[in-house]
mmCIF file of C-alpha atoms in Angstrom:
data_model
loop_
_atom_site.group_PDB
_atom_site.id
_atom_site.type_symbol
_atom_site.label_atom_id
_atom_site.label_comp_id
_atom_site.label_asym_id
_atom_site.label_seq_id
_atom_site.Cartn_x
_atom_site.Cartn_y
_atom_site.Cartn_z
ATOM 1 C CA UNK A 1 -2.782 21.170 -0.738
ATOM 2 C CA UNK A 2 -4.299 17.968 0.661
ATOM 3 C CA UNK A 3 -5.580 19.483 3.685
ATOM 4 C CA UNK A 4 -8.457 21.447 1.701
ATOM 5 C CA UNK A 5 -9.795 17.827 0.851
ATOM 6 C CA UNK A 6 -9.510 15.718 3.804
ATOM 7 C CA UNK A 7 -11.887 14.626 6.221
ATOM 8 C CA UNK A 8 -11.086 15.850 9.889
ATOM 9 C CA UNK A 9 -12.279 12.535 11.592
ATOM 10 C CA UNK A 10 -9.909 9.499 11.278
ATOM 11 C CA UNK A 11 -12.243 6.371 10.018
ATOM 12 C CA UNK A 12 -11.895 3.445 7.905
ATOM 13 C CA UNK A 13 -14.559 3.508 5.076
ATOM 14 C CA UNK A 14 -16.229 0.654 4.603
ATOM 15 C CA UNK A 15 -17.027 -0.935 1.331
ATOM 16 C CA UNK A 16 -14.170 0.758 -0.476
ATOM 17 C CA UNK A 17 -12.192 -2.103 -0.967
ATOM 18 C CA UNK A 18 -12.234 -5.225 -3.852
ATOM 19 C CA UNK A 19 -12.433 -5.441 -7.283
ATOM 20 C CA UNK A 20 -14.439 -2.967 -9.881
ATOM 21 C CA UNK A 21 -16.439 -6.554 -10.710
ATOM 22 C CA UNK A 22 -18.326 -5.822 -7.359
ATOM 23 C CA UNK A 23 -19.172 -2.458 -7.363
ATOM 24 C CA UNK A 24 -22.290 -1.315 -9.934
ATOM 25 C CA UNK A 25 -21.516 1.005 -13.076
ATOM 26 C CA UNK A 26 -17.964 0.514 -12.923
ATOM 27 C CA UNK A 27 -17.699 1.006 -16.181
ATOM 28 C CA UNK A 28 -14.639 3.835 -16.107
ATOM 29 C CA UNK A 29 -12.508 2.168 -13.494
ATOM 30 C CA UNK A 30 -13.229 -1.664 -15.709
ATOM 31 C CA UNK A 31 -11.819 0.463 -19.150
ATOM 32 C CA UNK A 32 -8.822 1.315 -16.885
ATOM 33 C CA UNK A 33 -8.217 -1.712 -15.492
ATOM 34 C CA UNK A 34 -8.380 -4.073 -18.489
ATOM 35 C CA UNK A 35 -5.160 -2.466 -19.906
ATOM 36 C CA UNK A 36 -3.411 -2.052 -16.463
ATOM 37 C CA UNK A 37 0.119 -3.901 -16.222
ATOM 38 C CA UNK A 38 0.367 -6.233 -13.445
ATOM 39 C CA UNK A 39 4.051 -7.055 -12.140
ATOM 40 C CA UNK A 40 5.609 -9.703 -13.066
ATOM 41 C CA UNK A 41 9.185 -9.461 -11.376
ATOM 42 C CA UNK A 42 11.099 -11.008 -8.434
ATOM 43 C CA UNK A 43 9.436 -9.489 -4.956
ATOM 44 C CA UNK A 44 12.052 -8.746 -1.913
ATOM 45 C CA UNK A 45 10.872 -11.324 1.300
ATOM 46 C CA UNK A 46 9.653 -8.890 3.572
ATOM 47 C CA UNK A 47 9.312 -5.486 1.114
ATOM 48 C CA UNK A 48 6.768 -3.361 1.227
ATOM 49 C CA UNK A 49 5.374 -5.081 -1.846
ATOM 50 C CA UNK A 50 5.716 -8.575 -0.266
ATOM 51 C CA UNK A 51 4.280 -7.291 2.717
ATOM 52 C CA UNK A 52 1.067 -5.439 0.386
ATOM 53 C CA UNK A 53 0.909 -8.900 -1.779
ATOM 54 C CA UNK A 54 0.676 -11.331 1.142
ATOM 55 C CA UNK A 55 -2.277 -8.961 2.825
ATOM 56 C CA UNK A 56 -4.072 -8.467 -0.424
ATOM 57 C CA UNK A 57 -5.159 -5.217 -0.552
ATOM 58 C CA UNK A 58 -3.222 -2.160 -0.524
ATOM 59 C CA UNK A 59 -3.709 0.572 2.377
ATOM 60 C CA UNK A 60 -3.923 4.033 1.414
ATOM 61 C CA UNK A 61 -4.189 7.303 3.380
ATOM 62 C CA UNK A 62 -6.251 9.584 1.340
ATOM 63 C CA UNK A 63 -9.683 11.318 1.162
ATOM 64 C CA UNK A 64 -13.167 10.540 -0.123
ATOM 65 C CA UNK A 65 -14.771 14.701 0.097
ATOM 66 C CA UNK A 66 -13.011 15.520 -2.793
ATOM 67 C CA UNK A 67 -14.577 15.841 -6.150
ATOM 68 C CA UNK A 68 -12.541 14.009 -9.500
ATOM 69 C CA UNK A 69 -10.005 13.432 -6.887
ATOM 70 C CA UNK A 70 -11.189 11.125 -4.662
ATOM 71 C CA UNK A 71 -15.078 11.080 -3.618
ATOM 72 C CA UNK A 72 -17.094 8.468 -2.301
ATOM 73 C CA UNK A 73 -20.036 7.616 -4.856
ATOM 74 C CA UNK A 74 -22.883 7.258 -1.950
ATOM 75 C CA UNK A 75 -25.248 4.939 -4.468
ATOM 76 C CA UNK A 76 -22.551 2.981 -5.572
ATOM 77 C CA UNK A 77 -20.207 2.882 -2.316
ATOM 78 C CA UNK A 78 -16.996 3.258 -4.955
ATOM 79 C CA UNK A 79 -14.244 5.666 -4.860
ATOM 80 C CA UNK A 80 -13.652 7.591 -7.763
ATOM 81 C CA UNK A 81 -11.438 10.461 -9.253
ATOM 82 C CA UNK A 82 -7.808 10.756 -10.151
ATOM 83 C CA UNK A 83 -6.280 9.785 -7.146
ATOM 84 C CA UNK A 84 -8.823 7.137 -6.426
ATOM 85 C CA UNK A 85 -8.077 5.676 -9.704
ATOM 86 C CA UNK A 86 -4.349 5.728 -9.623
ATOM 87 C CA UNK A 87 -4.782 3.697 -5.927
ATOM 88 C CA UNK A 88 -6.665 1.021 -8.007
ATOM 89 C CA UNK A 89 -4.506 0.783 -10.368
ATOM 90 C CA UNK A 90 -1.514 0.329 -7.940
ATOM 91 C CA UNK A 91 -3.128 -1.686 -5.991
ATOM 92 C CA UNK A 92 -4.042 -4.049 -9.379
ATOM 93 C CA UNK A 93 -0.077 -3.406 -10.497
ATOM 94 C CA UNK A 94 1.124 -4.963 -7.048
ATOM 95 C CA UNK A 95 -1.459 -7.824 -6.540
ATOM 96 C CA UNK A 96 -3.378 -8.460 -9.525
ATOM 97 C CA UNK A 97 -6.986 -6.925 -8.730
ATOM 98 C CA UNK A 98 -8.163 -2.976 -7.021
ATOM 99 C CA UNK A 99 -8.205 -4.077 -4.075
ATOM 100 C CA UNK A 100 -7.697 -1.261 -1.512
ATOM 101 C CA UNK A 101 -8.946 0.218 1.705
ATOM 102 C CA UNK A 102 -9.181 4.008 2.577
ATOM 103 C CA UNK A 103 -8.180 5.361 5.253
ATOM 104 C CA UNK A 104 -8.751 8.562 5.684
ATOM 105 C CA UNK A 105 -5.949 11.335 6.728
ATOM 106 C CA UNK A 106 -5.878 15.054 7.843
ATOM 107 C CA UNK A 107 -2.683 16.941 7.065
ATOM 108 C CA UNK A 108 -1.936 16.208 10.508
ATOM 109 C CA UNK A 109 -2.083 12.583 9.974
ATOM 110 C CA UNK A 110 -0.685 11.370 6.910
ATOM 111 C CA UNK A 111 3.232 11.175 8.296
ATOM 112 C CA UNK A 112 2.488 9.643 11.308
ATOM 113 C CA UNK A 113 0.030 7.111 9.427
ATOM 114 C CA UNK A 114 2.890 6.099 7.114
ATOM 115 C CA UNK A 115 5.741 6.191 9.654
ATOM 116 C CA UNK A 116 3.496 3.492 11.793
ATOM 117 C CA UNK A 117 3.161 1.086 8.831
ATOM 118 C CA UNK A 118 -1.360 1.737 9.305
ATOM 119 C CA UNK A 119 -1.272 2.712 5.475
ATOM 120 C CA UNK A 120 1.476 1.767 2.476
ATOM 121 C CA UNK A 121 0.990 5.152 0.412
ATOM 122 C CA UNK A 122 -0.227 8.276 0.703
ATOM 123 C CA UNK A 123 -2.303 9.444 -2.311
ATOM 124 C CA UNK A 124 -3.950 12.594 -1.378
ATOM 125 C CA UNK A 125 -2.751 15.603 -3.456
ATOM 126 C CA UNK A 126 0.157 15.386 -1.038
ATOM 127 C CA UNK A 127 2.206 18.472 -2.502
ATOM 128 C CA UNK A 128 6.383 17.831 -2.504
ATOM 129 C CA UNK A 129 8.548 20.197 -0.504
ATOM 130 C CA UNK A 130 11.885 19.888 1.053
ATOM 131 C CA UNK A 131 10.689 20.028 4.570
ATOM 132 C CA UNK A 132 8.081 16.847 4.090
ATOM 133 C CA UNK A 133 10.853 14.678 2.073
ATOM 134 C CA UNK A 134 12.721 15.451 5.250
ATOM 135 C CA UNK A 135 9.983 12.864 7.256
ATOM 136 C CA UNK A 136 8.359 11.271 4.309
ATOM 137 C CA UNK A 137 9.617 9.960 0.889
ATOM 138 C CA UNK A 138 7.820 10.570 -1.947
ATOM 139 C CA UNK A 139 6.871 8.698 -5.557
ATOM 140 C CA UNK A 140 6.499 10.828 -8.236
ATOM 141 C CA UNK A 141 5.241 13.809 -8.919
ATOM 142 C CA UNK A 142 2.628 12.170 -10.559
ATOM 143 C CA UNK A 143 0.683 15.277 -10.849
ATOM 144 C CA UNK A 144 1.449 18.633 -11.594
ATOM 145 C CA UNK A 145 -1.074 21.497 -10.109
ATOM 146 C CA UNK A 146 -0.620 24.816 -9.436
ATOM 147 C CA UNK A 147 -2.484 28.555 -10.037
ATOM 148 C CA UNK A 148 -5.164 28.073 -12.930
ATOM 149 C CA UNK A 149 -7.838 29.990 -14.901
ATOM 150 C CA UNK A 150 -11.301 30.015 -14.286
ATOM 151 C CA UNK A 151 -14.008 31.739 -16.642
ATOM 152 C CA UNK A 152 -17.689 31.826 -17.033
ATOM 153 C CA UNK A 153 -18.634 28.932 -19.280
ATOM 154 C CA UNK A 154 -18.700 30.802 -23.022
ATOM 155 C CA UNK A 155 -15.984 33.070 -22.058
ATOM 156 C CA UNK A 156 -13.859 33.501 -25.154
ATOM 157 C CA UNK A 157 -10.214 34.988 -25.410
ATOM 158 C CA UNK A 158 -8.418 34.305 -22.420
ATOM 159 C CA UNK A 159 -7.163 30.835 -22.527
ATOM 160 C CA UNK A 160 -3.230 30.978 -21.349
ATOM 161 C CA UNK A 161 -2.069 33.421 -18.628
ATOM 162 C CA UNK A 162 -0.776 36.264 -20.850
ATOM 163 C CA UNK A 163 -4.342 36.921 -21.867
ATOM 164 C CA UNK A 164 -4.864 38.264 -18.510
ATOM 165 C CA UNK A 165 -3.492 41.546 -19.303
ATOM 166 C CA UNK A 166 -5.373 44.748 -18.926
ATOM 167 C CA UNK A 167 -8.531 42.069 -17.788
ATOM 168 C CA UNK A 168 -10.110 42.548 -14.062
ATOM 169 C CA UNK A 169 -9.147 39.070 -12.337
ATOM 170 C CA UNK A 170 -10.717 37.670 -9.564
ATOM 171 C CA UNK A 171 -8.515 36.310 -6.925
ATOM 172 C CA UNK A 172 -9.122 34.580 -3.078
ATOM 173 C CA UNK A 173 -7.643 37.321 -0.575
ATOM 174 C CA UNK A 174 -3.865 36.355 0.663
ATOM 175 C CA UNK A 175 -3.623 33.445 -1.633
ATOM 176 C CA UNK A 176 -0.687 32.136 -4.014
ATOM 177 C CA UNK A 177 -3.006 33.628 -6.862
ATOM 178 C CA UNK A 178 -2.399 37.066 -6.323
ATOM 179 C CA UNK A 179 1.446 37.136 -7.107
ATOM 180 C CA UNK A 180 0.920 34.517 -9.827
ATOM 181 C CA UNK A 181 -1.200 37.240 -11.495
ATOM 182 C CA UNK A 182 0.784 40.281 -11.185
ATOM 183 C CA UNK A 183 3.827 37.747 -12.056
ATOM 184 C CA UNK A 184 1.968 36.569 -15.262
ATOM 185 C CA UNK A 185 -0.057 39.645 -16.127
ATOM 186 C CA UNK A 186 1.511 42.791 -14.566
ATOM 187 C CA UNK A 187 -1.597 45.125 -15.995
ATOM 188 C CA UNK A 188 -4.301 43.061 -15.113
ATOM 189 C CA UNK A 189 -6.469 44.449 -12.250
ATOM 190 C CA UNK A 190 -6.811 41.987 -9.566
ATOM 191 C CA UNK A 191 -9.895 42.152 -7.459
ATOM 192 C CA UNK A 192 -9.322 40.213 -4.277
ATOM 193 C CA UNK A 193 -12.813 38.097 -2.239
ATOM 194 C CA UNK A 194 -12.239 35.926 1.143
ATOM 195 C CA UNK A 195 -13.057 32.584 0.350
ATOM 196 C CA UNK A 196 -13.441 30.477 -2.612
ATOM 197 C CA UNK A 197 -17.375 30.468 -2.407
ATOM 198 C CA UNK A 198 -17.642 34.571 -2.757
ATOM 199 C CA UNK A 199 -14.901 34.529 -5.644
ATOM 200 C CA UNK A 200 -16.724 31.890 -7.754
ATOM 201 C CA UNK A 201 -20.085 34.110 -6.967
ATOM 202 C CA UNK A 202 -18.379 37.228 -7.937
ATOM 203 C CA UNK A 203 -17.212 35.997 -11.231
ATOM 204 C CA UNK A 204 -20.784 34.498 -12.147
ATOM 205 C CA UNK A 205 -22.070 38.216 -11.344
ATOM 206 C CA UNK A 206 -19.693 39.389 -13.565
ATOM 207 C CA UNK A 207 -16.830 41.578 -11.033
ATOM 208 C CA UNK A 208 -14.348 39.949 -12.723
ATOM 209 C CA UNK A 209 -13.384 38.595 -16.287
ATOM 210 C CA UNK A 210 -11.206 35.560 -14.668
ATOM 211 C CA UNK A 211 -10.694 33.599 -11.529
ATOM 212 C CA UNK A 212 -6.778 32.623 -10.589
ATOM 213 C CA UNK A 213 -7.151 29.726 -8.172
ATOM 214 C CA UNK A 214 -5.223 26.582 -7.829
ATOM 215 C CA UNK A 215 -6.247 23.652 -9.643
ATOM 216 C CA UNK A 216 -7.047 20.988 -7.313
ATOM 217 C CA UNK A 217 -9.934 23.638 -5.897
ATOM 218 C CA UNK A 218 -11.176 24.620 -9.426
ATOM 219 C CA UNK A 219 -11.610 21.118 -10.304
ATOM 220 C CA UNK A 220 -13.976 20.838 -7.599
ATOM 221 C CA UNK A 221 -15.726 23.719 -7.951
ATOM 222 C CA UNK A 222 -16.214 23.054 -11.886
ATOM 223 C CA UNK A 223 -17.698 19.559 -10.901
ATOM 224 C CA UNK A 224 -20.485 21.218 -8.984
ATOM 225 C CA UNK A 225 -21.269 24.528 -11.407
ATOM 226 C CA UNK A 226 -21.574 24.147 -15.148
ATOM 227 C CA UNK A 227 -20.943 27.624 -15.515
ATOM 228 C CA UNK A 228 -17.751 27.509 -14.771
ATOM 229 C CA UNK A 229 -15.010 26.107 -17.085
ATOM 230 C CA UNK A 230 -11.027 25.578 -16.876
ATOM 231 C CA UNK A 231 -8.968 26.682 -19.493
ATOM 232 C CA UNK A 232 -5.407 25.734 -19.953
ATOM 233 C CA UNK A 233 -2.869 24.107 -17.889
ATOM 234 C CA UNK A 234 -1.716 25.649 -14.683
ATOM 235 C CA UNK A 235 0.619 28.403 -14.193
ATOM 236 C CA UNK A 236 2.828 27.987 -11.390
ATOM 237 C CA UNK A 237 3.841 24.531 -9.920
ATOM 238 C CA UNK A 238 2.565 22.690 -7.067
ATOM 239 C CA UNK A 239 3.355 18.980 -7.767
ATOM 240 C CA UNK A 240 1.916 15.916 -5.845
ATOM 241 C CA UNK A 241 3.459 12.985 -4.823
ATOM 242 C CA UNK A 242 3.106 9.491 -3.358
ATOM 243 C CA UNK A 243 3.650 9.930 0.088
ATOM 244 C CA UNK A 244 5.824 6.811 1.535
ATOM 245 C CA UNK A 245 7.409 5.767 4.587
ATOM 246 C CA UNK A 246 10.791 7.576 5.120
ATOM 247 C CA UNK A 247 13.612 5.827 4.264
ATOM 248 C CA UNK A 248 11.951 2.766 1.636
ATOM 249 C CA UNK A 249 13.789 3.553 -1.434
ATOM 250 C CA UNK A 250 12.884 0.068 -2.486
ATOM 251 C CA UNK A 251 9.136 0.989 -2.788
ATOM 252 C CA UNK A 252 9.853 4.083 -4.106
ATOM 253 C CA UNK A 253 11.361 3.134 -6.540
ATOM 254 C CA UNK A 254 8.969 0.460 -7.171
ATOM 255 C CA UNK A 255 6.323 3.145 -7.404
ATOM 256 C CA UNK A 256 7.778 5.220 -9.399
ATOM 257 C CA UNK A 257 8.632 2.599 -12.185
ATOM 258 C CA UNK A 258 5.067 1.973 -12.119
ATOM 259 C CA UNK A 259 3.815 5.750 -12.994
ATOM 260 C CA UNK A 260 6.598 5.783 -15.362
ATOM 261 C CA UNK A 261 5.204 2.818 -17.278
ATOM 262 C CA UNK A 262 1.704 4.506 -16.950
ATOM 263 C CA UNK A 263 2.642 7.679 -18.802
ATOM 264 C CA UNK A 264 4.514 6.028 -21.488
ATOM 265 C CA UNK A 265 1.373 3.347 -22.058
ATOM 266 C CA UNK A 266 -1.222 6.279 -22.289
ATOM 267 C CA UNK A 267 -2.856 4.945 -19.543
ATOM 268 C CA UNK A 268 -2.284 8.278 -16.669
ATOM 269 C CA UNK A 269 -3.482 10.240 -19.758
ATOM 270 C CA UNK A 270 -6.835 7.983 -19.910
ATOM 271 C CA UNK A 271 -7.374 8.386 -16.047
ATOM 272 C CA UNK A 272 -6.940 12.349 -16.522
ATOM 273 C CA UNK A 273 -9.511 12.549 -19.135
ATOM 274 C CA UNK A 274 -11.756 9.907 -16.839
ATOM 275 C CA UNK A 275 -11.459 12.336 -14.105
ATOM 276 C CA UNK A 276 -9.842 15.930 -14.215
ATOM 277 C CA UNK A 277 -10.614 15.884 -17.820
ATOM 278 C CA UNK A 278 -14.102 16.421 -17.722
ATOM 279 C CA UNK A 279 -13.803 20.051 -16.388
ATOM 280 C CA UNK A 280 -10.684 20.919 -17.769
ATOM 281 C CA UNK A 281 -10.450 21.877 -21.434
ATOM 282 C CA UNK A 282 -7.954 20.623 -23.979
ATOM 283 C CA UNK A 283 -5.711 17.947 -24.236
ATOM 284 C CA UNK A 284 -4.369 15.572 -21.678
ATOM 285 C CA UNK A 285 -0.984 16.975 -20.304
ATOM 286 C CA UNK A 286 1.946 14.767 -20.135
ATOM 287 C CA UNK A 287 2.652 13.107 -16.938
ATOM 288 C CA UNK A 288 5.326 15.068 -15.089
ATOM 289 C CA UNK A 289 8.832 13.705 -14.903
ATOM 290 C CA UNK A 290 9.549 11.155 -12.413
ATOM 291 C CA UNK A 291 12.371 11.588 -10.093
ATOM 292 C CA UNK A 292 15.632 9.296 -10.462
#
């Protein structure tokens, strides 16, 4: 999924680094951090988390195009979103402030970035699938996307996917969507458009009564078009991980006692509503289950 959000040119981004006490109005990532565990135990001489502590900062391979993911705030030169967020917050867990640097990746990128020790992680809806955790491990899931609903702000019963029966549902052309619907809803009618743009434009005109896309892109979308609004959770899975170097089971391990302590503190649930949460409606999920 990452590849829909990264930038094509390789570049470090300047300014994205230090504490939130630098950066003006950062008043979500400052709620966040002021009940953020730092760790306190014995550090490996010459682990990735030795090596991350002694440098100060943490390096991560991610993007800064993608809206309540991770976007660059041009007036305030901070990062901000879900994965931006959890990057703080792992960088605070390992040495004691949000210090990081972006770099950012292309799907093309991201193994051979982490393989070469230029970045630690990898947080960049990096989805988990047999053939990467054959070249890369991964932390996590942390984050569980897949095919969601879309309506027209207002839009009242349809709110899970079995209320997509017998309802004309918008779908992008070849996409994971189309078999979620007929899985989910056999009777619905699904009307199929090209790209994302001329599916959200056909649902605002009224073609359709839904639009089955997956998360990650709805989330954008909704954060640049009040009229449309989320509804539920998604569908079908599509889980993200934290993409590290192959073979580190110390780190990931390391990282993945980390997001286990942040769902059981309530604190991944108060960076979803920060971020994803503002678009989506309902609840804050629970975390996904982190791998042994």
């Amino acid at each position: 999924m990452g590849r829909l959000f990264v930038a094509a040119l390789l570049l470090f981004v300047a300014g994205c680094s230090g504490g939130s006490e630098a950066v003006p109005g950062g008043g979500k990532i400052d709620a966040l951090l002021a009940k953020a565990p730092v760790y306190a135990g014995q550090v490996t001489p010459g682990s990735a988390v030795d090596r991350i502590r002694k440098r100060g900062e943490l390096l991560i391979g991610g993007s800064q195009d993608a809206p309540l993911l991770s976007q660059l705030d041009p007036i305030s030169g901070e990062l901000t979103g879900f994965d931006a967020y959890l990057g703080k917050l792992l960088a605070h867990y390992i040495v004691g402030k949000p210090s990081t640097e972006l770099l950012s990746a292309t799907s093309e990128t991201r193994e051979p970035l982490l393989a070469n020790g230029t970045v630690d992680v990898i947080i960049q809806t990096y989805t988990i699938t047999p053939a990467r955790e054959e070249r890369v491990s991964f932390a996590g899931p942390y984050y569980q996307s897949g095919q969601s609903i879309a309506v027209r702000k207002g839009t009242s019963g349809i709110s899970a996917p079995a209320d997509l029966a017998g309802r004309t549902v918008i779908v992008g052309a070849n996409t994971p969507g189309v078999k979620a619907v007929q899985d989910a809803a056999p009777t619905a009618k699904i009307v199929e458009f090209g790209s994302d743009p001329e599916c959200l434009t056909a649902l605002k005109q009224g073609r359709g009564e839904a639009y089955v896309q997956d998360q990650a892109i709805l989330v954008a979308d909704a954060s640049k078009d009040s009229e449309l609004q989320l509804v539920g959770e998604p569908f079908t899975e599509d889980p993200y991980g934290i993409g590290i170097k192959h073979g580190d089971a110390e780190f990931t391990a390391f990282v993945n006692d980390w997001l286990r302590e942040l769902g059981k503190s309530g604190l991944w649930q108060e960076v979803w509503k920060q971020t994803i949460g503002t678009v989506v409606t309902g609840d804050a999920p629970a975390p996904p289950a982190i791998a042994s």
